[in-house]
Amino acid sequence: MLINNVNKTAVYRQRTGRYLLLSAIALIFIFPMVFMVMSSLKPSLQLLRDTSSMRAFLPVGDLSLNNYSAAFRRVPIGRFLFNSTFVTGITVILGIMINSMAAYSFSILKWKGKGIILSIIIATFIIPFETIAIPLLLIVNKLPWIGFSGFSIGWMNSYHVQIIPFLAYSFQIFLFYQFFKEIPKDFIEAARIDGAGWFAIYSKMVIPISGPVIATAAILRFLDMWNQYLWPKMVIQSEEFRPVMVGLQYFFQLNIPWGEVMAYLSIITIPVLAFYLAMQSAFIESIASTGIKG
């Protein structure tokens, strides 16, 4: 009995220590967001004074929503939020369809040369986007206009120039490939014997059980697209199509209104948090089931 009590005490202490460590790590990641939100409620002078103490993380002093109203006057936030949501949403949805089908062909179908092509696709993931940005810009600038029945639109200053170049994504293909190749072959062969076609197997059998990896791919791609700055800055000059990150340039001036900047950042962070909270359970399940490690 005494030994059991000692073991329970040891397990309790170990578990408590683990939770304390994880809580401390969580606080390290939460502090910047707390600082951002608290700073968005303070005048710029008070914000700068408070940065030298713990007051920067506390709701103390002259708090108000003036920075938010000023940010809305300075920047067309509603338009920018719509642009980023539209571009990000379309890219995530179409990208998951395209990349999952590509991974399905690599992991399930049998055809010559797929190993070499898959290796080349995965290798492209290590190439920084900055190295191909200028060549991609030159290619896009030479593409023909899209039009029908007297209506035409170019590639520059448009939504599609922010979407189409980012639909195919090597890392997403790799994620889906890792998941699909773990599907039992007997499962696929049984469907083939029953007369199911390859697309029917993909759409009615493989995709329905791929919720966790779809959530992971969606979250990672959502973050990438929502944080796009360099490419929209290069191809978008019209305010009508600018995303939220390009909106930060509206605050670049001699006397930077830091309170307004923090308010703007707080506003554009809300969709990211909402999307992650909606997908977090499937995301955690994917990490546990696919063996993805940091």
PDB file of C-alpha atoms in Angstrom:
ATOM      1  CA  MET A   1       0.000   0.000   0.000  1.00  0.00           C
ATOM      2  CA  LEU A   2       2.834   2.361   0.934  1.00  0.00           C
ATOM      3  CA  ILE A   3       4.619   1.598  -2.363  1.00  0.00           C
ATOM      4  CA  ASN A   4       1.475   2.409  -4.314  1.00  0.00           C
ATOM      5  CA  ASN A   5       1.110   5.742  -2.520  1.00  0.00           C
ATOM      6  CA  VAL A   6       4.757   6.586  -3.236  1.00  0.00           C
ATOM      7  CA  ASN A   7       4.286   5.732  -6.917  1.00  0.00           C
ATOM      8  CA  LYS A   8       1.148   7.839  -7.136  1.00  0.00           C
ATOM      9  CA  THR A   9       2.933  10.763  -5.493  1.00  0.00           C
ATOM     10  CA  ALA A  10       5.850  10.465  -7.920  1.00  0.00           C
ATOM     11  CA  VAL A  11       3.492  10.345 -10.908  1.00  0.00           C
ATOM     12  CA  TYR A  12       1.566  13.336  -9.566  1.00  0.00           C
ATOM     13  CA  ARG A  13       4.761  15.373  -9.109  1.00  0.00           C
ATOM     14  CA  GLN A  14       6.004  14.421 -12.563  1.00  0.00           C
ATOM     15  CA  ARG A  15       2.701  15.379 -14.156  1.00  0.00           C
ATOM     16  CA  THR A  16       2.553  18.661 -12.216  1.00  0.00           C
ATOM     17  CA  GLY A  17       6.093  19.546 -13.269  1.00  0.00           C
ATOM     18  CA  ARG A  18       5.257  18.776 -16.897  1.00  0.00           C
ATOM     19  CA  TYR A  19       2.152  20.969 -16.822  1.00  0.00           C
ATOM     20  CA  LEU A  20       4.081  23.828 -15.197  1.00  0.00           C
ATOM     21  CA  LEU A  21       6.749  23.600 -17.890  1.00  0.00           C
ATOM     22  CA  LEU A  22       4.158  23.552 -20.688  1.00  0.00           C
ATOM     23  CA  SER A  23       2.325  26.487 -19.079  1.00  0.00           C
ATOM     24  CA  ALA A  24       5.552  28.488 -18.936  1.00  0.00           C
ATOM     25  CA  ILE A  25       6.252  27.767 -22.602  1.00  0.00           C
ATOM     26  CA  ALA A  26       2.667  28.747 -23.500  1.00  0.00           C
ATOM     27  CA  LEU A  27       3.066  32.055 -21.665  1.00  0.00           C
ATOM     28  CA  ILE A  28       6.198  32.840 -23.685  1.00  0.00           C
ATOM     29  CA  PHE A  29       4.184  32.521 -26.896  1.00  0.00           C
ATOM     30  CA  ILE A  30       1.142  34.357 -25.503  1.00  0.00           C
ATOM     31  CA  PHE A  31       3.042  37.389 -24.180  1.00  0.00           C
ATOM     32  CA  PRO A  32       3.536  39.051 -27.625  1.00  0.00           C
ATOM     33  CA  MET A  33      -0.180  38.787 -28.350  1.00  0.00           C
ATOM     34  CA  VAL A  34      -1.090  40.157 -24.916  1.00  0.00           C
ATOM     35  CA  PHE A  35       1.345  43.028 -25.473  1.00  0.00           C
ATOM     36  CA  MET A  36      -0.207  43.713 -28.884  1.00  0.00           C
ATOM     37  CA  VAL A  37      -3.793  43.813 -27.590  1.00  0.00           C
ATOM     38  CA  MET A  38      -2.955  45.884 -24.496  1.00  0.00           C
ATOM     39  CA  SER A  39      -0.903  48.325 -26.567  1.00  0.00           C
ATOM     40  CA  SER A  40      -3.763  48.773 -29.022  1.00  0.00           C
ATOM     41  CA  LEU A  41      -5.860  50.222 -26.189  1.00  0.00           C
ATOM     42  CA  LYS A  42      -3.285  52.794 -25.060  1.00  0.00           C
ATOM     43  CA  PRO A  43      -2.157  56.174 -26.448  1.00  0.00           C
ATOM     44  CA  SER A  44       1.194  55.988 -28.245  1.00  0.00           C
ATOM     45  CA  LEU A  45       3.119  57.925 -25.571  1.00  0.00           C
ATOM     46  CA  GLN A  46       1.806  55.734 -22.757  1.00  0.00           C
ATOM     47  CA  LEU A  47       2.502  52.654 -24.888  1.00  0.00           C
ATOM     48  CA  LEU A  48       6.163  53.610 -25.260  1.00  0.00           C
ATOM     49  CA  ARG A  49       6.520  54.405 -21.551  1.00  0.00           C
ATOM     50  CA  ASP A  50       4.989  51.102 -20.511  1.00  0.00           C
ATOM     51  CA  THR A  51       7.378  49.024 -22.637  1.00  0.00           C
ATOM     52  CA  SER A  52      10.020  49.358 -19.923  1.00  0.00           C
ATOM     53  CA  SER A  53       7.910  47.519 -17.337  1.00  0.00           C
ATOM     54  CA  MET A  54       5.293  44.820 -16.862  1.00  0.00           C
ATOM     55  CA  ARG A  55       2.641  47.505 -17.352  1.00  0.00           C
ATOM     56  CA  ALA A  56       2.996  46.774 -21.072  1.00  0.00           C
ATOM     57  CA  PHE A  57       1.123  43.491 -20.502  1.00  0.00           C
ATOM     58  CA  LEU A  58      -1.535  44.899 -18.161  1.00  0.00           C
ATOM     59  CA  PRO A  59      -4.774  46.800 -18.887  1.00  0.00           C
ATOM     60  CA  VAL A  60      -3.728  49.877 -16.910  1.00  0.00           C
ATOM     61  CA  GLY A  61      -3.632  53.572 -17.727  1.00  0.00           C
ATOM     62  CA  ASP A  62      -5.740  55.525 -20.193  1.00  0.00           C
ATOM     63  CA  LEU A  63      -7.524  52.721 -22.096  1.00  0.00           C
ATOM     64  CA  SER A  64      -9.813  53.376 -25.039  1.00  0.00           C
ATOM     65  CA  LEU A  65     -10.752  52.224 -28.550  1.00  0.00           C
ATOM     66  CA  ASN A  66      -9.445  55.416 -30.161  1.00  0.00           C
ATOM     67  CA  ASN A  67      -6.622  53.562 -31.897  1.00  0.00           C
ATOM     68  CA  TYR A  68      -9.121  51.240 -33.576  1.00  0.00           C
ATOM     69  CA  SER A  69     -11.265  54.068 -34.894  1.00  0.00           C
ATOM     70  CA  ALA A  70      -8.136  55.892 -36.096  1.00  0.00           C
ATOM     71  CA  ALA A  71      -6.890  52.733 -37.828  1.00  0.00           C
ATOM     72  CA  PHE A  72     -10.209  52.380 -39.667  1.00  0.00           C
ATOM     73  CA  ARG A  73      -9.950  56.000 -40.806  1.00  0.00           C
ATOM     74  CA  ARG A  74      -6.382  55.557 -42.014  1.00  0.00           C
ATOM     75  CA  VAL A  75      -6.779  52.169 -43.757  1.00  0.00           C
ATOM     76  CA  PRO A  76      -9.728  50.599 -45.651  1.00  0.00           C
ATOM     77  CA  ILE A  77      -9.579  47.615 -43.307  1.00  0.00           C
ATOM     78  CA  GLY A  78     -12.863  46.100 -44.425  1.00  0.00           C
ATOM     79  CA  ARG A  79     -11.728  45.965 -48.045  1.00  0.00           C
ATOM     80  CA  PHE A  80      -8.345  44.530 -47.149  1.00  0.00           C
ATOM     81  CA  LEU A  81      -9.918  41.871 -44.911  1.00  0.00           C
ATOM     82  CA  PHE A  82     -12.258  40.842 -47.712  1.00  0.00           C
ATOM     83  CA  ASN A  83      -9.373  40.652 -50.215  1.00  0.00           C
ATOM     84  CA  SER A  84      -7.212  38.502 -47.938  1.00  0.00           C
ATOM     85  CA  THR A  85     -10.133  36.272 -46.944  1.00  0.00           C
ATOM     86  CA  PHE A  86     -11.150  35.750 -50.576  1.00  0.00           C
ATOM     87  CA  VAL A  87      -7.633  35.086 -51.880  1.00  0.00           C
ATOM     88  CA  THR A  88      -6.696  32.870 -48.936  1.00  0.00           C
ATOM     89  CA  GLY A  89      -9.965  30.922 -48.957  1.00  0.00           C
ATOM     90  CA  ILE A  90      -9.901  30.188 -52.697  1.00  0.00           C
ATOM     91  CA  THR A  91      -6.217  29.229 -52.582  1.00  0.00           C
ATOM     92  CA  VAL A  92      -6.715  26.888 -49.623  1.00  0.00           C
ATOM     93  CA  ILE A  93      -9.773  25.149 -51.109  1.00  0.00           C
ATOM     94  CA  LEU A  94      -8.462  24.750 -54.667  1.00  0.00           C
ATOM     95  CA  GLY A  95      -4.957  23.970 -53.416  1.00  0.00           C
ATOM     96  CA  ILE A  96      -6.197  21.108 -51.253  1.00  0.00           C
ATOM     97  CA  MET A  97      -8.098  19.667 -54.217  1.00  0.00           C
ATOM     98  CA  ILE A  98      -5.170  19.929 -56.640  1.00  0.00           C
ATOM     99  CA  ASN A  99      -2.415  18.829 -54.259  1.00  0.00           C
ATOM    100  CA  SER A 100      -4.406  15.957 -52.773  1.00  0.00           C
ATOM    101  CA  MET A 101      -5.130  14.612 -56.264  1.00  0.00           C
ATOM    102  CA  ALA A 102      -1.443  14.889 -57.150  1.00  0.00           C
ATOM    103  CA  ALA A 103      -0.455  13.073 -53.954  1.00  0.00           C
ATOM    104  CA  TYR A 104      -3.117  10.442 -54.641  1.00  0.00           C
ATOM    105  CA  SER A 105      -1.550   9.706 -58.020  1.00  0.00           C
ATOM    106  CA  PHE A 106       1.910   9.392 -56.455  1.00  0.00           C
ATOM    107  CA  SER A 107       0.863   7.194 -53.545  1.00  0.00           C
ATOM    108  CA  ILE A 108      -1.934   5.023 -54.966  1.00  0.00           C
ATOM    109  CA  LEU A 109      -1.634   4.884 -58.751  1.00  0.00           C
ATOM    110  CA  LYS A 110       1.122   2.993 -60.521  1.00  0.00           C
ATOM    111  CA  TRP A 111       2.974   4.713 -63.351  1.00  0.00           C
ATOM    112  CA  LYS A 112       6.564   4.998 -64.518  1.00  0.00           C
ATOM    113  CA  GLY A 113       8.793   7.766 -63.253  1.00  0.00           C
ATOM    114  CA  LYS A 114       6.570   8.874 -60.390  1.00  0.00           C
ATOM    115  CA  GLY A 115       9.389   8.464 -57.844  1.00  0.00           C
ATOM    116  CA  ILE A 116      11.686  10.809 -59.787  1.00  0.00           C
ATOM    117  CA  ILE A 117       8.962  13.389 -60.349  1.00  0.00           C
ATOM    118  CA  LEU A 118       7.937  13.260 -56.673  1.00  0.00           C
ATOM    119  CA  SER A 119      11.553  13.794 -55.626  1.00  0.00           C
ATOM    120  CA  ILE A 120      11.824  16.832 -57.906  1.00  0.00           C
ATOM    121  CA  ILE A 121       8.575  18.275 -56.545  1.00  0.00           C
ATOM    122  CA  ILE A 122       9.669  17.835 -52.933  1.00  0.00           C
ATOM    123  CA  ALA A 123      13.093  19.314 -53.745  1.00  0.00           C
ATOM    124  CA  THR A 124      11.444  22.526 -54.938  1.00  0.00           C
ATOM    125  CA  PHE A 125      10.237  23.129 -51.385  1.00  0.00           C
ATOM    126  CA  ILE A 126      13.749  24.173 -50.307  1.00  0.00           C
ATOM    127  CA  ILE A 127      13.863  26.980 -52.895  1.00  0.00           C
ATOM    128  CA  PRO A 128      13.023  30.326 -51.249  1.00  0.00           C
ATOM    129  CA  PHE A 129      10.213  32.222 -52.922  1.00  0.00           C
ATOM    130  CA  GLU A 130      12.387  35.328 -53.085  1.00  0.00           C
ATOM    131  CA  THR A 131      14.664  33.619 -55.618  1.00  0.00           C
ATOM    132  CA  ILE A 132      11.819  33.007 -58.074  1.00  0.00           C
ATOM    133  CA  ALA A 133       9.756  36.142 -57.417  1.00  0.00           C
ATOM    134  CA  ILE A 134      11.303  38.216 -60.219  1.00  0.00           C
ATOM    135  CA  PRO A 135      11.179  35.416 -62.859  1.00  0.00           C
ATOM    136  CA  LEU A 136       7.568  34.710 -61.843  1.00  0.00           C
ATOM    137  CA  LEU A 137       6.733  38.408 -62.162  1.00  0.00           C
ATOM    138  CA  LEU A 138       8.201  38.518 -65.683  1.00  0.00           C
ATOM    139  CA  ILE A 139       6.219  35.415 -66.680  1.00  0.00           C
ATOM    140  CA  VAL A 140       2.967  36.749 -65.256  1.00  0.00           C
ATOM    141  CA  ASN A 141       3.496  40.094 -66.962  1.00  0.00           C
ATOM    142  CA  LYS A 142       3.752  38.355 -70.359  1.00  0.00           C
ATOM    143  CA  LEU A 143       0.682  36.157 -69.954  1.00  0.00           C
ATOM    144  CA  PRO A 144      -2.319  36.931 -72.191  1.00  0.00           C
ATOM    145  CA  TRP A 145      -5.341  38.676 -70.797  1.00  0.00           C
ATOM    146  CA  ILE A 146      -8.328  36.663 -69.626  1.00  0.00           C
ATOM    147  CA  GLY A 147     -11.600  37.644 -71.273  1.00  0.00           C
ATOM    148  CA  PHE A 148     -14.867  36.704 -72.929  1.00  0.00           C
ATOM    149  CA  SER A 149     -17.708  38.509 -74.710  1.00  0.00           C
ATOM    150  CA  GLY A 150     -15.937  41.844 -74.848  1.00  0.00           C
ATOM    151  CA  PHE A 151     -14.805  41.664 -71.223  1.00  0.00           C
ATOM    152  CA  SER A 152     -11.129  41.167 -70.492  1.00  0.00           C
ATOM    153  CA  ILE A 153      -8.855  41.502 -67.504  1.00  0.00           C
ATOM    154  CA  GLY A 154      -5.093  41.386 -67.198  1.00  0.00           C
ATOM    155  CA  TRP A 155      -2.968  39.567 -64.670  1.00  0.00           C
ATOM    156  CA  MET A 156      -1.561  42.558 -62.815  1.00  0.00           C
ATOM    157  CA  ASN A 157      -3.880  44.146 -60.242  1.00  0.00           C
ATOM    158  CA  SER A 158      -6.216  41.185 -59.959  1.00  0.00           C
ATOM    159  CA  TYR A 159      -7.267  38.401 -57.617  1.00  0.00           C
ATOM    160  CA  HIS A 160      -6.120  35.569 -59.873  1.00  0.00           C
ATOM    161  CA  VAL A 161      -2.514  36.784 -59.935  1.00  0.00           C
ATOM    162  CA  GLN A 162      -2.499  36.275 -56.157  1.00  0.00           C
ATOM    163  CA  ILE A 163      -4.140  32.843 -56.344  1.00  0.00           C
ATOM    164  CA  ILE A 164      -3.073  30.820 -59.385  1.00  0.00           C
ATOM    165  CA  PRO A 165       0.725  30.853 -58.830  1.00  0.00           C
ATOM    166  CA  PHE A 166       0.222  29.364 -55.348  1.00  0.00           C
ATOM    167  CA  LEU A 167      -2.280  26.584 -55.995  1.00  0.00           C
ATOM    168  CA  ALA A 168       0.284  23.816 -56.533  1.00  0.00           C
ATOM    169  CA  TYR A 169       2.391  23.498 -53.383  1.00  0.00           C
ATOM    170  CA  SER A 170       5.088  20.878 -52.910  1.00  0.00           C
ATOM    171  CA  PHE A 171       4.788  20.685 -49.123  1.00  0.00           C
ATOM    172  CA  GLN A 172       1.059  19.997 -49.322  1.00  0.00           C
ATOM    173  CA  ILE A 173       1.699  17.256 -51.863  1.00  0.00           C
ATOM    174  CA  PHE A 174       4.231  15.744 -49.459  1.00  0.00           C
ATOM    175  CA  LEU A 175       1.770  15.917 -46.535  1.00  0.00           C
ATOM    176  CA  PHE A 176      -0.979  14.178 -48.471  1.00  0.00           C
ATOM    177  CA  TYR A 177       1.476  11.656 -49.913  1.00  0.00           C
ATOM    178  CA  GLN A 178       2.663  10.686 -46.420  1.00  0.00           C
ATOM    179  CA  PHE A 179      -0.929  10.194 -45.298  1.00  0.00           C
ATOM    180  CA  PHE A 180      -2.212   8.377 -48.383  1.00  0.00           C
ATOM    181  CA  LYS A 181       0.623   5.870 -48.530  1.00  0.00           C
ATOM    182  CA  GLU A 182      -0.405   4.585 -45.074  1.00  0.00           C
ATOM    183  CA  ILE A 183      -3.848   3.603 -46.365  1.00  0.00           C
ATOM    184  CA  PRO A 184      -3.988  -0.237 -46.533  1.00  0.00           C
ATOM    185  CA  LYS A 185      -3.612  -1.510 -50.089  1.00  0.00           C
ATOM    186  CA  ASP A 186      -6.303  -4.127 -49.434  1.00  0.00           C
ATOM    187  CA  PHE A 187      -8.733  -1.258 -48.865  1.00  0.00           C
ATOM    188  CA  ILE A 188      -8.028   0.099 -52.356  1.00  0.00           C
ATOM    189  CA  GLU A 189      -7.947  -3.301 -54.039  1.00  0.00           C
ATOM    190  CA  ALA A 190     -11.301  -4.278 -52.552  1.00  0.00           C
ATOM    191  CA  ALA A 191     -12.841  -1.129 -54.002  1.00  0.00           C
ATOM    192  CA  ARG A 192     -11.315  -1.873 -57.400  1.00  0.00           C
ATOM    193  CA  ILE A 193     -12.721  -5.412 -57.350  1.00  0.00           C
ATOM    194  CA  ASP A 194     -16.152  -3.963 -56.595  1.00  0.00           C
ATOM    195  CA  GLY A 195     -15.842  -1.895 -59.778  1.00  0.00           C
ATOM    196  CA  ALA A 196     -14.973   1.509 -58.325  1.00  0.00           C
ATOM    197  CA  GLY A 197     -12.949   3.808 -60.572  1.00  0.00           C
ATOM    198  CA  TRP A 198      -9.830   5.637 -59.430  1.00  0.00           C
ATOM    199  CA  PHE A 199     -11.631   8.959 -59.053  1.00  0.00           C
ATOM    200  CA  ALA A 200     -14.480   7.321 -57.152  1.00  0.00           C
ATOM    201  CA  ILE A 201     -11.974   5.788 -54.746  1.00  0.00           C
ATOM    202  CA  TYR A 202     -10.337   9.200 -54.292  1.00  0.00           C
ATOM    203  CA  SER A 203     -13.542  11.162 -53.772  1.00  0.00           C
ATOM    204  CA  LYS A 204     -15.692   8.645 -51.876  1.00  0.00           C
ATOM    205  CA  MET A 205     -13.135   6.619 -49.895  1.00  0.00           C
ATOM    206  CA  VAL A 206      -9.803   8.400 -49.522  1.00  0.00           C
ATOM    207  CA  ILE A 207     -10.891  11.997 -48.966  1.00  0.00           C
ATOM    208  CA  PRO A 208     -13.578  11.181 -46.341  1.00  0.00           C
ATOM    209  CA  ILE A 209     -10.929   9.579 -44.087  1.00  0.00           C
ATOM    210  CA  SER A 210      -8.383  12.361 -44.677  1.00  0.00           C
ATOM    211  CA  GLY A 211      -9.890  14.986 -42.386  1.00  0.00           C
ATOM    212  CA  PRO A 212      -6.836  15.365 -40.115  1.00  0.00           C
ATOM    213  CA  VAL A 213      -4.314  15.881 -42.928  1.00  0.00           C
ATOM    214  CA  ILE A 214      -6.710  18.216 -44.745  1.00  0.00           C
ATOM    215  CA  ALA A 215      -6.962  20.325 -41.570  1.00  0.00           C
ATOM    216  CA  THR A 216      -3.180  20.437 -41.243  1.00  0.00           C
ATOM    217  CA  ALA A 217      -2.703  21.412 -44.885  1.00  0.00           C
ATOM    218  CA  ALA A 218      -5.440  24.043 -44.613  1.00  0.00           C
ATOM    219  CA  ILE A 219      -3.998  25.670 -41.484  1.00  0.00           C
ATOM    220  CA  LEU A 220      -0.443  25.818 -42.813  1.00  0.00           C
ATOM    221  CA  ARG A 221      -1.540  27.169 -46.192  1.00  0.00           C
ATOM    222  CA  PHE A 222      -3.914  29.647 -44.564  1.00  0.00           C
ATOM    223  CA  LEU A 223      -1.027  31.106 -42.567  1.00  0.00           C
ATOM    224  CA  ASP A 224       1.209  31.303 -45.639  1.00  0.00           C
ATOM    225  CA  MET A 225      -1.367  33.069 -47.779  1.00  0.00           C
ATOM    226  CA  TRP A 226      -2.697  35.372 -45.070  1.00  0.00           C
ATOM    227  CA  ASN A 227       0.838  36.609 -44.370  1.00  0.00           C
ATOM    228  CA  GLN A 228       1.670  37.238 -48.050  1.00  0.00           C
ATOM    229  CA  TYR A 229       3.448  40.576 -48.472  1.00  0.00           C
ATOM    230  CA  LEU A 230       6.221  40.428 -51.073  1.00  0.00           C
ATOM    231  CA  TRP A 231       4.192  39.060 -54.000  1.00  0.00           C
ATOM    232  CA  PRO A 232       1.119  41.328 -53.548  1.00  0.00           C
ATOM    233  CA  LYS A 233       3.475  44.263 -53.139  1.00  0.00           C
ATOM    234  CA  MET A 234       5.023  43.409 -56.516  1.00  0.00           C
ATOM    235  CA  VAL A 235       1.870  42.746 -58.544  1.00  0.00           C
ATOM    236  CA  ILE A 236      -0.834  44.861 -56.873  1.00  0.00           C
ATOM    237  CA  GLN A 237      -0.850  48.641 -57.182  1.00  0.00           C
ATOM    238  CA  SER A 238      -4.591  49.171 -56.872  1.00  0.00           C
ATOM    239  CA  GLU A 239      -6.090  49.536 -53.403  1.00  0.00           C
ATOM    240  CA  GLU A 240      -9.064  47.500 -54.603  1.00  0.00           C
ATOM    241  CA  PHE A 241      -7.078  44.232 -54.557  1.00  0.00           C
ATOM    242  CA  ARG A 242      -4.576  44.761 -51.731  1.00  0.00           C
ATOM    243  CA  PRO A 243      -4.438  42.214 -48.872  1.00  0.00           C
ATOM    244  CA  VAL A 244      -4.120  43.027 -45.178  1.00  0.00           C
ATOM    245  CA  MET A 245      -0.344  42.729 -44.898  1.00  0.00           C
ATOM    246  CA  VAL A 246       0.241  45.344 -47.588  1.00  0.00           C
ATOM    247  CA  GLY A 247      -1.999  47.615 -45.538  1.00  0.00           C
ATOM    248  CA  LEU A 248       0.812  47.972 -43.004  1.00  0.00           C
ATOM    249  CA  GLN A 249       2.564  50.381 -45.371  1.00  0.00           C
ATOM    250  CA  TYR A 250      -0.154  52.938 -44.599  1.00  0.00           C
ATOM    251  CA  PHE A 251       1.485  53.386 -41.183  1.00  0.00           C
ATOM    252  CA  PHE A 252       5.049  53.884 -42.499  1.00  0.00           C
ATOM    253  CA  GLN A 253       5.821  57.518 -41.856  1.00  0.00           C
ATOM    254  CA  LEU A 254       8.142  59.749 -39.825  1.00  0.00           C
ATOM    255  CA  ASN A 255       6.098  59.541 -36.623  1.00  0.00           C
ATOM    256  CA  ILE A 256       4.729  56.011 -36.550  1.00  0.00           C
ATOM    257  CA  PRO A 257       1.399  55.787 -34.647  1.00  0.00           C
ATOM    258  CA  TRP A 258       2.263  52.626 -32.730  1.00  0.00           C
ATOM    259  CA  GLY A 259      -1.107  52.434 -31.027  1.00  0.00           C
ATOM    260  CA  GLU A 260      -2.845  52.379 -34.409  1.00  0.00           C
ATOM    261  CA  VAL A 261      -0.371  49.812 -35.702  1.00  0.00           C
ATOM    262  CA  MET A 262      -1.148  47.536 -32.750  1.00  0.00           C
ATOM    263  CA  ALA A 263      -4.876  48.022 -33.308  1.00  0.00           C
ATOM    264  CA  TYR A 264      -4.522  47.106 -36.986  1.00  0.00           C
ATOM    265  CA  LEU A 265      -2.449  44.039 -36.131  1.00  0.00           C
ATOM    266  CA  SER A 266      -5.004  42.953 -33.535  1.00  0.00           C
ATOM    267  CA  ILE A 267      -7.799  43.189 -36.102  1.00  0.00           C
ATOM    268  CA  ILE A 268      -6.007  41.167 -38.790  1.00  0.00           C
ATOM    269  CA  THR A 269      -4.993  38.518 -36.236  1.00  0.00           C
ATOM    270  CA  ILE A 270      -8.611  37.664 -35.367  1.00  0.00           C
ATOM    271  CA  PRO A 271      -9.343  35.643 -38.564  1.00  0.00           C
ATOM    272  CA  VAL A 272      -6.159  33.600 -38.069  1.00  0.00           C
ATOM    273  CA  LEU A 273      -7.083  32.695 -34.492  1.00  0.00           C
ATOM    274  CA  ALA A 274     -10.671  31.921 -35.467  1.00  0.00           C
ATOM    275  CA  PHE A 275      -9.577  29.628 -38.291  1.00  0.00           C
ATOM    276  CA  TYR A 276      -7.083  27.791 -36.088  1.00  0.00           C
ATOM    277  CA  LEU A 277      -9.575  27.327 -33.252  1.00  0.00           C
ATOM    278  CA  ALA A 278     -12.070  25.881 -35.740  1.00  0.00           C
ATOM    279  CA  MET A 279      -9.509  23.378 -37.052  1.00  0.00           C
ATOM    280  CA  GLN A 280      -7.366  22.679 -33.995  1.00  0.00           C
ATOM    281  CA  SER A 281      -8.857  19.308 -32.999  1.00  0.00           C
ATOM    282  CA  ALA A 282      -8.283  17.838 -36.471  1.00  0.00           C
ATOM    283  CA  PHE A 283      -4.836  19.464 -36.578  1.00  0.00           C
ATOM    284  CA  ILE A 284      -3.786  17.819 -33.305  1.00  0.00           C
ATOM    285  CA  GLU A 285      -5.212  14.499 -34.472  1.00  0.00           C
ATOM    286  CA  SER A 286      -3.177  14.770 -37.669  1.00  0.00           C
ATOM    287  CA  ILE A 287       0.052  15.371 -35.758  1.00  0.00           C
ATOM    288  CA  ALA A 288      -0.650  12.318 -33.595  1.00  0.00           C
ATOM    289  CA  SER A 289      -1.683  10.016 -36.446  1.00  0.00           C
ATOM    290  CA  THR A 290       0.771  10.939 -39.214  1.00  0.00           C
ATOM    291  CA  GLY A 291       3.863  11.154 -37.076  1.00  0.00           C
ATOM    292  CA  ILE A 292       4.717  14.751 -37.998  1.00  0.00           C
ATOM    293  CA  LYS A 293       7.294  16.017 -35.579  1.00  0.00           C
ATOM    294  CA  GLY A 294       8.866  19.414 -35.152  1.00  0.00           C
TER     295      GLY A 294
END
